[in-house]
Short mmCIF file of C-alpha atoms in Angstrom, two decimals:
data_model
loop_
_atom_site.label_atom_id
_atom_site.label_comp_id
_atom_site.label_asym_id
_atom_site.label_seq_id
_atom_site.Cartn_x
_atom_site.Cartn_y
_atom_site.Cartn_z
CA MET B 138 75.83 -24.30 -76.33
CA SER B 139 73.20 -24.58 -79.05
CA HIS B 140 70.54 -22.12 -80.16
CA THR B 141 67.91 -24.08 -78.22
CA ASP B 142 69.80 -23.30 -75.02
CA HIS B 143 68.89 -19.60 -75.34
CA LEU B 144 65.74 -17.88 -74.14
CA THR B 145 63.05 -17.25 -76.70
CA SER B 146 61.82 -13.69 -77.23
CA ASP B 147 58.60 -14.52 -75.35
CA GLN B 148 60.51 -15.96 -72.40
CA LEU B 149 62.77 -12.91 -72.27
CA HIS B 150 59.82 -10.52 -72.46
CA ARG B 151 58.06 -12.32 -69.62
CA ALA B 152 61.20 -12.19 -67.47
CA LEU B 153 61.78 -8.49 -68.06
CA THR B 154 58.18 -7.44 -67.45
CA LEU B 155 57.86 -9.24 -64.12
CA ARG B 156 57.39 -6.78 -61.29
CA ASP B 157 60.50 -6.22 -59.18
CA LEU B 158 59.21 -6.15 -55.61
CA THR B 159 62.35 -4.37 -54.39
CA ASP B 160 61.71 -1.35 -56.62
CA PRO B 161 59.60 1.42 -55.02
CA ALA B 162 58.87 2.80 -58.48
CA GLN B 163 56.83 -0.36 -59.16
CA GLY B 164 54.78 -0.14 -55.97
CA ASP B 165 55.19 -0.59 -52.24
CA HIS B 166 56.03 -3.97 -50.74
CA ALA B 167 57.16 -5.42 -47.42
CA ILE B 168 60.40 -6.56 -49.06
CA GLN B 169 61.33 -2.88 -49.35
CA VAL B 170 60.49 -2.26 -45.68
CA LEU B 171 62.71 -5.15 -44.62
CA LEU B 172 65.57 -4.07 -46.87
CA ASP B 173 65.36 -0.49 -45.56
CA ALA B 174 65.59 -1.83 -42.00
CA VAL B 175 68.72 -3.82 -42.86
CA VAL B 176 70.42 -0.89 -44.60
CA THR B 177 69.55 1.50 -41.77
CA THR B 178 70.97 -0.88 -39.17
CA LEU B 179 74.23 -1.42 -41.05
CA ARG B 180 74.70 2.26 -41.88
CA SER B 181 74.07 3.46 -38.35
CA GLY B 182 76.61 1.02 -36.95
CA TRP B 183 79.36 1.96 -39.39
CA HIS B 184 78.47 5.61 -40.03
CA SER B 185 79.22 4.83 -43.65
CA THR B 186 77.74 6.34 -46.76
CA VAL B 187 75.24 4.30 -48.76
CA ARG B 188 75.11 3.79 -52.50
CA HIS B 189 72.17 2.09 -54.19
CA VAL B 190 72.82 0.35 -57.52
CA ARG B 191 69.90 -0.68 -59.71
CA THR B 192 70.55 -1.72 -63.31
CA THR B 193 69.10 -3.96 -66.00
CA PRO B 194 69.17 -7.68 -65.14
CA ILE B 195 70.62 -8.38 -68.60
CA VAL B 196 74.36 -8.79 -68.03
CA PRO B 197 77.39 -10.08 -69.92
CA VAL B 198 78.34 -13.63 -68.97
CA ARG B 199 81.74 -12.18 -68.13
CA GLU B 200 80.26 -9.99 -65.39
CA ASN B 201 78.13 -12.77 -63.90
CA TYR B 202 80.87 -15.38 -63.83
CA ASP B 203 84.35 -14.50 -65.09
CA ARG B 204 84.90 -11.26 -63.17
CA LEU B 205 83.65 -12.95 -60.00
CA ARG B 206 86.31 -15.64 -60.46
CA TYR B 207 84.00 -18.53 -61.33
CA HIS B 208 85.93 -21.33 -63.01
CA SER B 209 85.22 -21.84 -66.71
CA GLY B 210 83.96 -25.35 -65.99
CA ASP B 211 81.84 -24.47 -62.95
CA VAL B 212 78.57 -26.40 -62.94
CA THR B 213 76.61 -23.22 -62.21
CA ARG B 214 77.36 -22.09 -65.79
CA ASP B 215 75.41 -25.04 -67.21
CA ARG B 216 72.31 -24.01 -69.16
CA ARG B 217 70.30 -26.18 -66.78
CA TYR B 218 70.86 -23.52 -64.14
CA THR B 219 71.49 -20.34 -66.14
CA ARG B 220 69.15 -18.40 -68.43
CA TYR B 221 71.27 -17.48 -71.43
CA ILE B 222 70.12 -14.93 -73.98
CA SER B 223 73.11 -15.62 -76.22
CA ARG B 224 76.58 -17.08 -75.84
CA THR B 225 77.82 -13.89 -74.22
CA VAL B 226 74.72 -12.38 -72.56
CA MET B 227 72.40 -13.74 -69.87
CA LEU B 228 69.83 -12.85 -67.24
CA ARG B 229 71.89 -12.46 -64.08
CA SER B 230 71.82 -15.41 -61.72
CA HIS B 231 72.83 -13.24 -58.75
CA THR B 232 72.98 -9.52 -58.01
CA SER B 233 76.70 -9.98 -57.33
CA ALA B 234 77.09 -9.63 -61.10
CA GLU B 235 76.76 -5.85 -60.69
CA LEU B 236 79.58 -5.44 -58.18
CA PRO B 237 82.83 -5.64 -60.20
CA THR B 238 81.70 -2.74 -62.39
CA ALA B 239 80.38 -0.81 -59.36
CA LEU B 240 83.76 -1.14 -57.64
CA GLU B 241 85.52 0.48 -60.60
CA ASP B 242 83.99 3.83 -59.61
CA TYR B 243 86.18 3.99 -56.50
CA ALA B 244 89.53 3.90 -58.32
CA GLY B 245 91.60 6.94 -57.40
CA ARG B 246 89.42 7.90 -54.44
CA THR B 247 90.40 8.12 -50.77
CA ASP B 248 88.52 8.23 -47.47
CA VAL B 249 85.88 5.78 -48.72
CA ASP B 250 83.72 3.77 -46.35
CA GLU B 251 80.57 2.93 -48.29
CA LEU B 252 77.83 0.32 -48.22
CA ILE B 253 76.85 -0.69 -51.75
CA VAL B 254 73.27 -1.97 -51.90
CA VAL B 255 72.30 -3.95 -55.01
CA PRO B 256 68.75 -5.36 -54.85
CA GLY B 257 66.62 -6.89 -57.58
CA LEU B 258 65.39 -9.92 -59.43
CA VAL B 259 67.68 -12.79 -60.32
CA TYR B 260 66.86 -15.63 -62.67
CA ARG B 261 67.35 -19.32 -62.01
CA ARG B 262 65.91 -22.71 -62.79
CA ASP B 263 64.42 -24.01 -59.57
CA ALA B 264 62.08 -26.56 -58.06
CA VAL B 265 58.34 -25.91 -57.74
CA ASP B 266 57.29 -25.78 -54.09
CA ARG B 267 56.19 -23.36 -51.37
CA SER B 268 59.70 -21.96 -50.92
CA HIS B 269 61.09 -21.53 -54.44
CA VAL B 270 60.41 -19.49 -57.55
CA GLY B 271 62.29 -19.13 -60.80
CA GLU B 272 62.74 -15.36 -60.38
CA PRO B 273 63.65 -14.71 -56.74
CA HIS B 274 64.74 -11.37 -55.27
CA GLN B 275 68.22 -10.97 -53.88
CA VAL B 276 70.29 -8.21 -52.37
CA ASP B 277 74.06 -7.86 -52.32
CA LEU B 278 75.40 -5.72 -49.49
CA TRP B 279 79.08 -4.91 -49.99
CA ARG B 280 81.03 -2.64 -47.68
CA VAL B 281 84.11 -1.17 -49.36
CA ARG B 282 86.84 0.83 -47.60
CA SER B 283 89.89 2.67 -48.88
CA ALA B 284 91.98 0.94 -46.24
CA ALA B 285 93.19 -2.64 -45.97
CA ASP B 286 91.92 -3.03 -42.42
CA ILE B 287 88.65 -4.98 -42.65
CA ASP B 288 88.95 -8.39 -41.02
CA ASP B 289 86.81 -11.26 -39.74
CA SER B 290 85.76 -9.35 -36.63
CA ASP B 291 84.14 -6.73 -38.88
CA MET B 292 82.36 -9.53 -40.73
CA LEU B 293 80.95 -10.97 -37.51
CA VAL B 294 79.65 -7.53 -36.53
CA MET B 295 77.98 -7.22 -39.94
CA ILE B 296 76.34 -10.61 -39.49
CA GLU B 297 75.10 -9.75 -36.01
CA ARG B 298 73.52 -6.52 -37.23
CA LEU B 299 71.97 -8.21 -40.27
CA VAL B 300 70.32 -10.91 -38.16
CA GLU B 301 69.05 -8.36 -35.66
CA ALA B 302 67.45 -6.34 -38.47
CA VAL B 303 65.82 -9.37 -40.13
CA LEU B 304 64.90 -11.51 -37.11
CA PRO B 305 65.31 -9.51 -33.91
CA GLY B 306 66.58 -11.66 -31.05
CA ALA B 307 67.21 -14.76 -33.19
CA GLN B 308 70.14 -17.09 -32.48
CA TRP B 309 72.60 -17.45 -35.33
CA ARG B 310 75.68 -19.40 -36.31
CA VAL B 311 78.18 -19.43 -39.15
CA THR B 312 79.65 -22.35 -41.05
CA ASP B 313 82.41 -22.29 -43.65
CA ALA B 314 81.32 -21.73 -47.24
CA VAL B 315 83.33 -21.26 -50.42
CA HIS B 316 82.62 -18.42 -52.83
CA PRO B 317 85.05 -17.59 -55.64
CA TYR B 318 84.73 -13.85 -54.95
CA THR B 319 85.41 -13.97 -51.18
CA VAL B 320 88.00 -15.18 -48.71
CA GLY B 321 86.96 -16.51 -45.31
CA GLY B 322 83.50 -17.17 -46.71
CA CYS B 323 80.70 -18.41 -44.48
CA GLN B 324 77.02 -19.31 -44.45
CA ILE B 325 74.77 -17.60 -41.92
CA ASP B 326 72.11 -19.80 -40.33
CA VAL B 327 69.37 -18.69 -37.93
CA LEU B 328 67.41 -20.75 -35.44
CA HIS B 329 63.74 -20.47 -36.38
CA ASN B 330 60.97 -22.54 -34.82
CA GLY B 331 63.54 -25.03 -33.55
CA GLU B 332 65.22 -25.48 -36.95
CA TRP B 333 68.46 -24.04 -38.32
CA LEU B 334 67.78 -22.31 -41.64
CA GLU B 335 70.11 -20.52 -44.05
CA LEU B 336 69.64 -16.75 -44.14
CA ALA B 337 72.61 -15.37 -46.11
CA GLU B 338 76.23 -15.89 -47.12
CA CYS B 339 79.17 -13.57 -46.78
CA GLY B 340 82.93 -13.16 -46.70
CA ARG B 341 85.73 -10.67 -47.17
CA ILE B 342 86.03 -9.37 -50.74
CA HIS B 343 88.68 -11.40 -52.56
CA PRO B 344 91.81 -9.39 -53.40
CA GLY B 345 91.48 -10.56 -57.00
CA ILE B 346 88.05 -8.90 -57.27
CA LEU B 347 89.44 -5.62 -55.94
CA ALA B 348 92.44 -5.75 -58.27
CA GLY B 349 90.24 -6.61 -61.25
CA SER B 350 88.24 -3.44 -60.60
CA GLY B 351 91.33 -1.24 -60.36
CA LEU B 352 91.60 -1.19 -56.55
CA ASP B 353 94.96 -2.08 -54.99
CA PRO B 354 94.31 -4.82 -52.37
CA ALA B 355 97.15 -3.32 -50.32
CA ARG B 356 95.04 -0.17 -49.93
CA TRP B 357 91.47 -1.45 -50.15
CA SER B 358 89.33 -4.05 -48.38
CA GLY B 359 85.70 -4.93 -47.96
CA LEU B 360 82.91 -7.31 -47.05
CA ALA B 361 80.54 -9.08 -49.45
CA LEU B 362 77.15 -10.37 -48.28
CA GLY B 363 74.30 -11.83 -50.32
CA MET B 364 70.79 -12.61 -49.05
CA GLY B 365 67.62 -13.99 -50.57
CA LEU B 366 64.85 -11.53 -49.80
CA GLU B 367 61.90 -13.91 -50.14
CA ARG B 368 63.41 -16.24 -47.55
CA ALA B 369 64.17 -13.33 -45.19
CA LEU B 370 60.67 -11.87 -45.45
CA MET B 371 58.95 -15.25 -45.08
CA LEU B 372 60.94 -15.92 -41.91
CA ARG B 373 60.26 -12.47 -40.50
CA LYS B 374 56.49 -12.54 -41.08
CA GLY B 375 55.85 -16.29 -40.89
CA ILE B 376 54.53 -16.48 -44.47
CA PRO B 377 53.76 -20.13 -45.39
CA ASP B 378 53.80 -19.91 -49.20
CA ILE B 379 56.16 -17.92 -51.41
CA ARG B 380 53.37 -17.27 -53.93
CA TYR B 381 51.68 -15.02 -51.36
CA LEU B 382 54.33 -12.35 -51.93
CA ARG B 383 52.76 -11.60 -55.33
CA ALA B 384 49.14 -12.46 -54.55
CA LYS B 385 46.45 -9.99 -55.56
CA ASP B 386 43.80 -11.31 -53.15
CA PRO B 387 43.12 -8.28 -50.88
CA ARG B 388 43.30 -10.48 -47.76
CA ILE B 389 46.89 -11.30 -48.69
CA ALA B 390 48.11 -8.27 -50.65
CA GLY B 391 47.29 -5.97 -47.74
CA GLN B 392 49.59 -8.00 -45.51
CA MET B 393 52.48 -7.55 -47.97
CA LEU B 394 52.93 -3.88 -47.13
CA SER B 395 54.42 -4.16 -43.63
CA LEU B 396 56.48 -6.41 -41.38
CA GLU B 397 53.54 -7.26 -39.14
CA PRO B 398 53.21 -11.03 -38.49
CA TRP B 399 51.28 -13.07 -41.02
CA GLN B 400 47.58 -13.49 -40.28
CA HIS B 401 46.15 -16.82 -41.41
CA VAL B 402 44.07 -16.81 -44.59
CA SER B 403 42.00 -19.91 -45.28
CA PRO B 404 43.47 -21.59 -48.39
CA LEU B 405 41.34 -22.84 -51.24
CA PRO B 406 40.95 -26.61 -51.70
CA ALA B 407 43.86 -28.48 -53.23
CA THR B 408 43.65 -30.76 -56.27
CA ARG B 409 46.14 -33.58 -56.74
CA ARG B 410 47.32 -35.14 -59.97
CA ASP B 411 49.98 -37.88 -60.14
CA ILE B 412 51.76 -38.49 -63.43
CA SER B 413 54.32 -41.01 -64.66
CA VAL B 414 56.81 -39.52 -67.12
CA VAL B 415 59.91 -40.61 -69.00
CA LEU B 416 62.81 -38.23 -69.45
CA GLY B 417 66.59 -37.99 -69.56
CA ALA B 418 68.52 -39.16 -66.51
CA HIS B 419 70.25 -35.76 -66.25
CA GLU B 420 67.02 -33.93 -65.45
CA ASP B 421 66.44 -32.87 -61.83
CA GLU B 422 63.81 -30.99 -59.81
CA GLU B 423 65.29 -27.63 -60.82
CA THR B 424 65.13 -28.25 -64.56
CA LEU B 425 61.71 -29.86 -64.25
CA GLY B 426 60.45 -26.80 -62.39
CA ASP B 427 61.74 -24.52 -65.11
CA ARG B 428 60.11 -26.54 -67.90
CA ILE B 429 56.81 -26.58 -66.04
CA ARG B 430 56.82 -22.82 -65.38
CA ILE B 431 57.61 -22.06 -69.02
CA ALA B 432 54.86 -24.37 -70.28
CA LEU B 433 52.18 -22.96 -67.98
CA GLY B 434 53.07 -19.28 -68.34
CA ASP B 435 50.50 -17.19 -66.47
CA ASP B 436 48.94 -20.34 -65.00
CA ALA B 437 52.14 -21.35 -63.21
CA ASP B 438 50.99 -19.77 -59.97
CA VAL B 439 48.22 -22.36 -59.56
CA ILE B 440 50.85 -24.98 -58.66
CA GLU B 441 51.59 -25.32 -54.98
CA SER B 442 54.21 -28.01 -55.45
CA VAL B 443 55.63 -30.68 -57.72
CA GLU B 444 57.17 -33.58 -55.80
CA VAL B 445 59.22 -36.47 -57.18
CA LEU B 446 57.74 -39.54 -55.51
CA SER B 447 60.02 -42.05 -57.21
CA ARG B 448 62.84 -42.16 -59.75
CA THR B 449 63.63 -45.42 -61.55
CA ALA B 450 66.34 -45.82 -64.16
CA HIS B 451 65.58 -47.69 -67.40
CA GLU B 452 67.68 -50.67 -66.38
CA GLU B 453 65.93 -50.92 -63.01
CA LEU B 454 62.42 -51.04 -64.44
CA ALA B 455 60.52 -54.30 -64.63
CA ASP B 456 60.31 -55.77 -68.12
CA ALA B 457 56.58 -55.05 -68.32
CA ALA B 458 57.12 -51.42 -67.38
CA ARG B 459 59.90 -51.00 -69.96
CA ALA B 460 57.64 -52.44 -72.62
CA ARG B 461 54.71 -50.22 -71.66
CA LEU B 462 56.72 -47.03 -71.42
CA GLU B 463 59.20 -47.87 -74.23
CA THR B 464 62.08 -46.38 -72.27
CA GLN B 465 65.64 -46.29 -73.57
CA GLU B 466 69.07 -46.40 -71.93
CA GLY B 467 69.88 -43.03 -70.37
CA GLN B 468 66.25 -42.41 -69.44
CA VAL B 469 64.41 -42.59 -66.13
CA ASN B 470 60.79 -43.02 -65.13
CA LEU B 471 59.60 -40.42 -62.63
CA LEU B 472 56.39 -40.49 -60.64
CA LEU B 473 55.44 -36.86 -59.98
CA ARG B 474 52.82 -35.60 -57.56
CA ILE B 475 51.33 -32.26 -58.61
CA ILE B 476 49.41 -30.23 -56.05
CA LEU B 477 47.24 -27.54 -57.61
CA ARG B 478 45.97 -24.88 -55.21
CA PRO B 479 45.25 -21.46 -56.75
CA ILE B 480 45.43 -18.55 -54.35
CA ASP B 481 42.45 -16.57 -55.60
CA ARG B 482 40.22 -18.92 -57.59
CA THR B 483 38.99 -22.51 -57.68
CA LEU B 484 39.67 -25.04 -60.42
CA THR B 485 37.16 -27.30 -62.09
CA ALA B 486 38.15 -30.89 -62.74
CA ASP B 487 38.46 -30.14 -66.46
CA GLN B 488 40.77 -27.17 -65.75
CA ALA B 489 42.91 -29.30 -63.45
CA ASN B 490 43.15 -32.00 -66.12
CA THR B 491 44.16 -29.43 -68.75
CA ILE B 492 46.97 -28.17 -66.50
CA ARG B 493 47.98 -31.76 -65.78
CA ASN B 494 48.21 -32.51 -69.50
CA THR B 495 50.21 -29.32 -70.15
CA ILE B 496 52.73 -30.34 -67.50
CA TYR B 497 52.85 -33.87 -68.88
CA ARG B 498 53.61 -32.68 -72.41
CA ALA B 499 56.25 -30.27 -71.08
CA VAL B 500 58.33 -32.88 -69.28
CA HIS B 501 57.53 -36.29 -70.83
CA GLU B 502 60.06 -37.44 -73.45
CA GLY B 503 58.85 -40.98 -74.07
CA PRO B 504 57.00 -42.17 -77.20
CA VAL B 505 53.94 -43.39 -75.27
CA MET B 506 51.59 -40.58 -74.25
CA GLU B 507 49.15 -40.97 -71.35
CA LEU B 508 46.85 -37.96 -71.47
CA ILE B 509 43.47 -37.62 -69.79
#
């Protein structure tokens, strides 16, 4: 890992000053209402105690990966997907990073049946579209008991109650999923508008996680569940664009205070810009999205989507195209479609072209520049 793989001070400041929609101290939001409903449903069914954990999103790499049993060569550790501050410190990529330390507090205790609730922002490199952001909100819901009696039937009950709290009456199913920190892991899908969509993932807490936190797996057990809160809220309310969750337009912001169904708001006109760029073959929609968001800064929210229309490797390009673009081996030519649609203002043609050029400079790595 080189120095360039680490966040700059400006990037870190921007990440840490972003409003956490799960935090009541930073203002009310429907995400909090939904999370409260989930916690209330789980607690009432188990009659367990509840512990809320809220800490800084700056965590040691060891807590985010090693203590959760991620392999040292796991692809998720790659800087393309992880926001490193240094070699040993990062912005957490999941709220699960807080759990191994939280579990240490139970060592030596008895008669424990507690739901640990860990909500907050997590930081990833993701595609730019109506469903993804680079700083999504997540919650980890871990039930820990001072008895080795939790089994798959308890997990199914947890799933049933979660779905009922998020999408009352929805059909759901589970499919096998592998997580290094669980055993018997599964993905929870819900049927929504005729389509099966992922809602959360869960499993029984891996004995190695318990032991690593000082809890004897012969005497302790638990359930681990993680859920993306944007996805859950958008499904519950029928919100069509993830940017609406942070919108300041009164027509939208007022709807982000309750779980009432989304009421249509007429969108502003869209502006389209298509660009042809050259970049390394290893780049994907997630890394492109991250580069674009960083380059645009406060203007990133004007982008509705960035779609890869075509991807052509250097060796597959026609001779004329290679000559025009001056591509090299190991590079690809991407045709990107950029849809600009601000939520609360219109763009002039000149403003749209400026944003187009900023995106072009941020992702294009070829020697031939095509600015407008």
